[in-house]
């Protein structure tokens, strides 16, 4: 027996670095993603082939420890299968560009193994399992946003996701004369993992200094830079609701302003943007309703809300004033599925 599964990447329209604190966020699944074929094989080794990285195999009784290999995700996702499998991976998602290529790979792998091995996991359980691999096996203390959006995305809708309750509401973006684009900065994301975990750790310090776990209502004096970190967390959370309102009412001017504010907050208060994303955002903001980094930061993508008749001009300005980028249309798409 063999199975095939697909899981998409995502962009986050608003609410970055608050999912791991139980906040509300506003992601949507993309049309691009990862396709995985999986079948049982004889022998005692798992075998994985990827069209971007090549082939690898390992003994199922002695899986290799994670060490920044591309296949670490596969080792984590295939752990505890009773028999070896052959896996084929095809992806049309730019890798390492902040569009959740790793969540898309994990969710596709777990959707496939769940079907092949009769585990019968729900989409939420698949997202939770994928996150668990990312945290426990890869060592990134991430939230649930990427895996949830990849597993439960819905065509035509973004989702307002409550990362505490793990429920969401569909949000329909009224784009009017505009388009939402993700623009890959092509900046290397080397620092991302370390700084990400450092921010999560700073949040633990905030909670202990203010004696509360409710990041969205807590008050009190904090030393720098923790005061700025909390200011981002609280202002970003408010922008999620305001963006959902503006975007579903088609108020593009308000939506764009919120995007610009969010970028400033992520850059100045949370300090996760970095020089390249700041430069790209400022070029885009001149030609758009608004623009902001999306996802974890330090390289990756900026999303921009641009009037249709200004897209060519914006692309040209980015080419001249920033350099090479890749543009990906943000069409809200369905989440993971068996093919
Ligand atoms: C990464 C993480 C997510 C989320 C974003 C920032 O994509 O995987 O859980 O924290 O960064 O919003």
Coordinates of C-alpha atoms in Angstrom, one line a residue, residues 199 225 228-229 231-232 235 264-271:
X199 CA 12.9 35.7 22.6
X225 CA 14.8 45.3 26.6
X228 CA 10.0 46.7 24.6
X229 CA 9.3 43.0 24.1
X231 CA 5.1 46.4 24.3
X232 CA 5.3 44.5 21.0
X235 CA 0.3 46.0 20.7
X264 CA 8.0 48.8 13.2
X265 CA 7.0 46.9 16.3
X266 CA 8.7 43.7 15.2
X267 CA 11.8 45.6 14.1
X268 CA 12.2 48.1 17.0
X269 CA 10.5 46.5 20.0
X270 CA 10.9 42.8 19.3
X271 CA 14.1 43.1 17.2

